[in-house]
PDB file of C-alpha atoms in Angstrom:
ATOM      1  CA  MET A   1      -0.081  -0.009  -0.068  1.00 50.00           C
ATOM      2  CA  THR A   2       1.266   3.413  -0.733  1.00 56.00           C
ATOM      3  CA  ASP A   3       1.620   6.431   1.697  1.00 61.00           C
ATOM      4  CA  VAL A   4      -1.656   8.025   2.751  1.00 60.00           C
ATOM      5  CA  THR A   5      -0.504  11.538   1.654  1.00 61.00           C
ATOM      6  CA  ARG A   6       1.145  12.609  -1.793  1.00 54.00           C
ATOM      7  CA  LYS A   7       3.239  15.342  -0.337  1.00 63.00           C
ATOM      8  CA  THR A   8       3.277  17.488  -3.434  1.00 64.00           C
ATOM      9  CA  GLY A   9       1.176  20.342  -1.897  1.00 63.00           C
ATOM     10  CA  GLU A  10      -1.214  20.420  -4.726  1.00 70.00           C
ATOM     11  CA  PRO A  11      -4.741  20.466  -3.357  1.00 82.00           C
ATOM     12  CA  GLY A  12      -7.415  18.905  -5.476  1.00 88.00           C
ATOM     13  CA  ARG A  13      -5.203  16.377  -7.057  1.00 84.00           C
ATOM     14  CA  THR A  14      -4.423  12.742  -6.390  1.00 81.00           C
ATOM     15  CA  ASP A  15      -2.779   9.569  -7.879  1.00 77.00           C
ATOM     16  CA  LEU A  16      -4.339   6.247  -8.880  1.00 74.00           C
ATOM     17  CA  PRO A  17      -3.106   3.288 -10.380  1.00 71.00           C
ATOM     18  CA  GLY A  18      -2.598   4.088 -14.025  1.00 70.00           C
ATOM     19  CA  LEU A  19      -3.603   7.745 -13.636  1.00 73.00           C
ATOM     20  CA  ARG A  20      -1.166  10.411 -12.367  1.00 81.00           C
ATOM     21  CA  ASP A  21      -1.992  13.721 -11.079  1.00 80.00           C
ATOM     22  CA  VAL A  22      -5.654  13.440 -11.232  1.00 79.00           C
ATOM     23  CA  SER A  23      -8.492  15.841 -10.200  1.00 78.00           C
ATOM     24  CA  LYS A  24     -10.088  14.927  -7.199  1.00 88.00           C
ATOM     25  CA  GLY A  25     -13.412  15.785  -9.175  1.00 82.00           C
ATOM     26  CA  HIS A  26     -12.931  13.371 -11.479  1.00 89.00           C
ATOM     27  CA  VAL A  27     -15.826  10.779 -12.009  1.00 92.00           C
ATOM     28  CA  ARG A  28     -13.461   7.913 -11.229  1.00 91.00           C
ATOM     29  CA  VAL A  29     -12.189   9.352  -7.860  1.00 92.00           C
ATOM     30  CA  GLU A  30     -15.640  10.476  -6.820  1.00 96.00           C
ATOM     31  CA  ALA A  31     -16.929   6.569  -7.685  1.00 96.00           C
ATOM     32  CA  CYS A  32     -14.096   5.490  -5.399  1.00 95.00           C
ATOM     33  CA  GLY A  33     -14.956   7.639  -2.690  1.00 96.00           C
ATOM     34  CA  THR A  34     -18.429   6.874  -2.695  1.00 98.00           C
ATOM     35  CA  VAL A  35     -18.157   3.345  -2.646  1.00 98.00           C
ATOM     36  CA  ASP A  36     -15.669   3.918   0.527  1.00 98.00           C
ATOM     37  CA  GLU A  37     -18.450   5.767   1.963  1.00 99.00           C
ATOM     38  CA  LEU A  38     -20.926   2.953   1.291  1.00 99.00           C
ATOM     39  CA  ASN A  39     -18.366   0.888   3.107  1.00 99.00           C
ATOM     40  CA  ALA A  40     -18.332   2.948   6.111  1.00 99.00           C
ATOM     41  CA  TRP A  41     -22.130   3.135   6.369  1.00 99.00           C
ATOM     42  CA  ILE A  42     -22.128  -0.556   6.390  1.00 99.00           C
ATOM     43  CA  GLY A  43     -19.755  -0.348   9.009  1.00 99.00           C
ATOM     44  CA  VAL A  44     -21.846   1.790  10.962  1.00 99.00           C
ATOM     45  CA  VAL A  45     -24.697  -0.633  10.624  1.00 99.00           C
ATOM     46  CA  VAL A  46     -22.315  -3.484  11.616  1.00 98.00           C
ATOM     47  CA  ALA A  47     -21.227  -1.529  14.633  1.00 98.00           C
ATOM     48  CA  SER A  48     -25.324  -0.743  15.577  1.00 97.00           C
ATOM     49  CA  LEU A  49     -26.144  -4.114  15.484  1.00 97.00           C
ATOM     50  CA  PRO A  50     -27.196  -5.987  18.650  1.00 95.00           C
ATOM     51  CA  LEU A  51     -24.898  -8.539  20.071  1.00 94.00           C
ATOM     52  CA  ASP A  52     -27.064 -11.213  19.319  1.00 95.00           C
ATOM     53  CA  GLN A  53     -26.580 -10.622  15.690  1.00 97.00           C
ATOM     54  CA  GLU A  54     -23.118 -12.034  14.733  1.00 98.00           C
ATOM     55  CA  PRO A  55     -24.074 -14.042  11.999  1.00 97.00           C
ATOM     56  CA  LEU A  56     -25.566 -10.877  10.196  1.00 98.00           C
ATOM     57  CA  ARG A  57     -22.346  -8.956  11.194  1.00 98.00           C
ATOM     58  CA  ARG A  58     -20.287 -11.866   9.670  1.00 98.00           C
ATOM     59  CA  GLU A  59     -22.715 -11.273   6.449  1.00 98.00           C
ATOM     60  CA  LEU A  60     -22.141  -7.641   6.270  1.00 99.00           C
ATOM     61  CA  ARG A  61     -18.306  -8.007   6.874  1.00 99.00           C
ATOM     62  CA  ALA A  62     -18.220 -10.105   3.682  1.00 98.00           C
ATOM     63  CA  VAL A  63     -20.173  -7.540   1.633  1.00 99.00           C
ATOM     64  CA  GLN A  64     -17.709  -4.959   2.943  1.00 99.00           C
ATOM     65  CA  SER A  65     -14.728  -6.765   1.625  1.00 98.00           C
ATOM     66  CA  VAL A  66     -16.245  -6.969  -1.672  1.00 99.00           C
ATOM     67  CA  LEU A  67     -16.533  -3.354  -1.412  1.00 99.00           C
ATOM     68  CA  LEU A  68     -13.113  -3.224  -0.935  1.00 97.00           C
ATOM     69  CA  ARG A  69     -12.341  -5.150  -3.930  1.00 97.00           C
ATOM     70  CA  ALA A  70     -14.969  -2.905  -5.807  1.00 97.00           C
ATOM     71  CA  GLY A  71     -13.180   0.061  -4.932  1.00 96.00           C
ATOM     72  CA  SER A  72      -9.526  -1.491  -5.992  1.00 93.00           C
ATOM     73  CA  ILE A  73     -11.198  -2.159  -9.368  1.00 93.00           C
ATOM     74  CA  LEU A  74     -12.958   1.670  -9.479  1.00 93.00           C
ATOM     75  CA  ALA A  75      -9.606   3.124  -8.678  1.00 90.00           C
ATOM     76  CA  THR A  76      -7.449   1.446 -11.353  1.00 87.00           C
ATOM     77  CA  ALA A  77      -7.666   2.786 -14.908  1.00 80.00           C
ATOM     78  CA  PRO A  78      -8.465  -0.427 -17.227  1.00 78.00           C
ATOM     79  CA  ASP A  79      -5.425  -0.075 -18.847  1.00 77.00           C
ATOM     80  CA  SER A  80      -3.085   0.050 -15.971  1.00 77.00           C
ATOM     81  CA  PRO A  81      -0.937  -3.065 -15.350  1.00 76.00           C
ATOM     82  CA  VAL A  82      -2.462  -3.211 -12.202  1.00 77.00           C
ATOM     83  CA  SER A  83      -5.880  -3.974 -13.608  1.00 73.00           C
ATOM     84  CA  GLY A  84      -4.994  -7.574 -14.562  1.00 74.00           C
ATOM     85  CA  VAL A  85      -4.129  -8.515 -11.060  1.00 79.00           C
ATOM     86  CA  LEU A  86      -7.041  -7.083  -9.311  1.00 86.00           C
ATOM     87  CA  ARG A  87      -9.696  -9.897  -7.513  1.00 91.00           C
ATOM     88  CA  PRO A  88     -12.759  -9.240  -9.441  1.00 92.00           C
ATOM     89  CA  VAL A  89     -15.900  -8.967  -8.153  1.00 97.00           C
ATOM     90  CA  THR A  90     -17.641 -12.350  -9.076  1.00 97.00           C
ATOM     91  CA  ALA A  91     -21.208 -13.538 -10.301  1.00 97.00           C
ATOM     92  CA  GLU A  92     -20.809 -15.596  -6.984  1.00 98.00           C
ATOM     93  CA  ASP A  93     -20.841 -12.187  -4.964  1.00 99.00           C
ATOM     94  CA  VAL A  94     -24.091 -11.372  -6.820  1.00 99.00           C
ATOM     95  CA  ARG A  95     -25.883 -14.539  -6.398  1.00 99.00           C
ATOM     96  CA  PHE A  96     -25.145 -14.662  -2.569  1.00 98.00           C
ATOM     97  CA  LEU A  97     -26.694 -11.370  -2.540  1.00 99.00           C
ATOM     98  CA  GLU A  98     -29.821 -12.594  -4.543  1.00 99.00           C
ATOM     99  CA  THR A  99     -30.116 -15.664  -2.221  1.00 99.00           C
ATOM    100  CA  ARG A 100     -30.318 -13.963   0.855  1.00 98.00           C
ATOM    101  CA  ILE A 101     -32.689 -11.180  -0.825  1.00 99.00           C
ATOM    102  CA  GLY A 102     -34.940 -14.389  -1.722  1.00 98.00           C
ATOM    103  CA  GLY A 103     -34.954 -15.793   1.732  1.00 98.00           C
ATOM    104  CA  MET A 104     -35.749 -12.755   3.533  1.00 98.00           C
ATOM    105  CA  LYS A 105     -38.656 -11.896   1.061  1.00 97.00           C
ATOM    106  CA  ASP A 106     -40.027 -15.203   1.675  1.00 97.00           C
ATOM    107  CA  GLU A 107     -40.169 -14.453   5.694  1.00 95.00           C
ATOM    108  CA  LEU A 108     -41.955 -11.070   4.619  1.00 96.00           C
ATOM    109  CA  PRO A 109     -45.553  -9.767   3.776  1.00 94.00           C
ATOM    110  CA  PRO A 110     -45.962  -8.102   0.233  1.00 93.00           C
ATOM    111  CA  LEU A 111     -45.167  -4.425  -0.111  1.00 92.00           C
ATOM    112  CA  SER A 112     -48.272  -2.614  -0.110  1.00 90.00           C
ATOM    113  CA  GLY A 113     -46.649   1.010  -0.624  1.00 91.00           C
ATOM    114  CA  PHE A 114     -43.624   3.240   0.197  1.00 93.00           C
ATOM    115  CA  ILE A 115     -42.022   2.915   3.587  1.00 92.00           C
ATOM    116  CA  LEU A 116     -40.633   5.217   5.581  1.00 92.00           C
ATOM    117  CA  PRO A 117     -36.997   4.534   6.451  1.00 94.00           C
ATOM    118  CA  GLY A 118     -36.636   4.124  10.348  1.00 94.00           C
ATOM    119  CA  GLY A 119     -37.639   1.535  13.178  1.00 95.00           C
ATOM    120  CA  ASP A 120     -34.745   0.107  14.730  1.00 96.00           C
ATOM    121  CA  PRO A 121     -31.653   2.308  14.528  1.00 96.00           C
ATOM    122  CA  SER A 122     -29.874  -0.562  12.524  1.00 97.00           C
ATOM    123  CA  CYS A 123     -32.371  -0.311  10.030  1.00 97.00           C
ATOM    124  CA  ALA A 124     -32.272   3.235   9.940  1.00 97.00           C
ATOM    125  CA  TRP A 125     -28.729   3.292   9.211  1.00 98.00           C
ATOM    126  CA  MET A 126     -29.637   0.287   6.557  1.00 98.00           C
ATOM    127  CA  HIS A 127     -31.437   2.591   4.740  1.00 98.00           C
ATOM    128  CA  VAL A 128     -28.749   5.068   4.756  1.00 99.00           C
ATOM    129  CA  ALA A 129     -26.495   2.718   3.485  1.00 99.00           C
ATOM    130  CA  ARG A 130     -28.920   1.830   0.669  1.00 99.00           C
ATOM    131  CA  THR A 131     -29.201   5.218  -0.564  1.00 99.00           C
ATOM    132  CA  VAL A 132     -25.488   5.773  -0.564  1.00 99.00           C
ATOM    133  CA  CYS A 133     -25.411   2.498  -2.466  1.00 99.00           C
ATOM    134  CA  ARG A 134     -27.699   3.886  -5.262  1.00 99.00           C
ATOM    135  CA  ARG A 135     -25.430   7.032  -5.511  1.00 99.00           C
ATOM    136  CA  ALA A 136     -22.251   4.933  -6.136  1.00 99.00           C
ATOM    137  CA  GLU A 137     -24.217   2.791  -8.572  1.00 98.00           C
ATOM    138  CA  ARG A 138     -25.211   6.371 -10.463  1.00 98.00           C
ATOM    139  CA  THR A 139     -21.315   7.494 -10.384  1.00 97.00           C
ATOM    140  CA  VAL A 140     -20.334   4.432 -11.326  1.00 96.00           C
ATOM    141  CA  VAL A 141     -22.588   4.532 -14.550  1.00 94.00           C
ATOM    142  CA  ARG A 142     -21.158   7.865 -15.196  1.00 94.00           C
ATOM    143  CA  LEU A 143     -17.703   6.559 -14.846  1.00 93.00           C
ATOM    144  CA  ALA A 144     -19.005   3.672 -17.413  1.00 90.00           C
ATOM    145  CA  GLU A 145     -20.227   6.221 -19.902  1.00 89.00           C
ATOM    146  CA  ALA A 146     -17.193   8.549 -19.820  1.00 85.00           C
ATOM    147  CA  ASP A 147     -15.736   6.769 -22.601  1.00 66.00           C
ATOM    148  CA  GLU A 148     -18.646   6.112 -25.061  1.00 57.00           C
ATOM    149  CA  SER A 149     -16.127   5.053 -27.433  1.00 54.00           C
ATOM    150  CA  ARG A 150     -16.273   1.300 -25.854  1.00 58.00           C
ATOM    151  CA  SER A 151     -18.056  -0.722 -23.750  1.00 59.00           C
ATOM    152  CA  PRO A 152     -17.799  -0.757 -20.225  1.00 61.00           C
ATOM    153  CA  HIS A 153     -14.743  -2.855 -18.824  1.00 74.00           C
ATOM    154  CA  PRO A 154     -16.020  -6.360 -17.764  1.00 80.00           C
ATOM    155  CA  ASP A 155     -14.859  -5.833 -14.015  1.00 88.00           C
ATOM    156  CA  LEU A 156     -16.770  -2.545 -13.994  1.00 90.00           C
ATOM    157  CA  GLN A 157     -19.767  -3.768 -15.227  1.00 92.00           C
ATOM    158  CA  SER A 158     -19.377  -6.514 -12.143  1.00 95.00           C
ATOM    159  CA  VAL A 159     -19.237  -3.715 -10.042  1.00 97.00           C
ATOM    160  CA  LEU A 160     -22.248  -2.165 -11.556  1.00 97.00           C
ATOM    161  CA  ILE A 161     -24.308  -5.497 -11.054  1.00 98.00           C
ATOM    162  CA  PHE A 162     -23.104  -5.881  -7.266  1.00 99.00           C
ATOM    163  CA  LEU A 163     -24.231  -2.325  -6.678  1.00 99.00           C
ATOM    164  CA  ASN A 164     -27.154  -2.748  -7.991  1.00 99.00           C
ATOM    165  CA  ARG A 165     -28.109  -5.918  -5.890  1.00 99.00           C
ATOM    166  CA  LEU A 166     -26.628  -4.630  -2.735  1.00 99.00           C
ATOM    167  CA  SER A 167     -29.267  -1.596  -2.690  1.00 99.00           C
ATOM    168  CA  ASP A 168     -31.959  -4.171  -3.186  1.00 99.00           C
ATOM    169  CA  TYR A 169     -30.139  -6.621  -0.371  1.00 99.00           C
ATOM    170  CA  LEU A 170     -30.190  -3.221   1.976  1.00 99.00           C
ATOM    171  CA  PHE A 171     -33.695  -2.685   1.436  1.00 98.00           C
ATOM    172  CA  VAL A 172     -34.959  -6.050   2.094  1.00 98.00           C
ATOM    173  CA  LEU A 173     -32.569  -6.691   4.895  1.00 98.00           C
ATOM    174  CA  ALA A 174     -33.976  -3.364   6.730  1.00 98.00           C
ATOM    175  CA  ARG A 175     -37.640  -4.311   6.272  1.00 97.00           C
ATOM    176  CA  TRP A 176     -36.654  -8.207   7.535  1.00 97.00           C
ATOM    177  CA  PHE A 177     -34.668  -6.816  10.850  1.00 97.00           C
ATOM    178  CA  ASN A 178     -37.325  -4.047  11.266  1.00 96.00           C
ATOM    179  CA  GLY A 179     -39.987  -7.188  11.343  1.00 94.00           C
ATOM    180  CA  LEU A 180     -37.764  -9.224  13.373  1.00 94.00           C
ATOM    181  CA  LYS A 181     -37.507  -6.473  16.085  1.00 93.00           C
ATOM    182  CA  GLY A 182     -41.402  -5.800  15.977  1.00 92.00           C
ATOM    183  CA  PHE A 183     -41.261  -2.721  14.153  1.00 92.00           C
ATOM    184  CA  PRO A 184     -43.896  -1.878  11.777  1.00 87.00           C
ATOM    185  CA  GLU A 185     -43.313  -0.859   8.180  1.00 81.00           C
TER     186      GLU A 185
END
């Protein structure tokens, strides 16, 4: 891992693998930062869970690990030599979320309308994470569209699919956990 600071004194600039001296306003930097923010919010969810929820903690930590991989992919220019050695976000990662969504939905009543975020504090944080996840997805879409001359890099496409399912997972998880804790929707 490189140093935390560039020590160049140039505010508003940063280095990424394959991109030197890039603006912190660059969509790639924004995508990395938003996924990092999402990971931090999921950390808040983990920290707020009751002590009897260790299996859910482990599950969310696994999600955080996938988000670290996603952040590495987003931080690396596709033509960088580092790009080929990064561990991708996989179809298995997506299937895990889809399986969990299906299992939790089986225990929930059908949605009858919009729900207000809230209930158990952990669920409120899940909804915050969900909205940040949607923002991350939109930012990664902008990154994928930044070069219209070619289709999105396959690793970038996998990150997009994962983020899409993750926001669904967080929504269903908040509903499921609120039900578990006896809070109405």
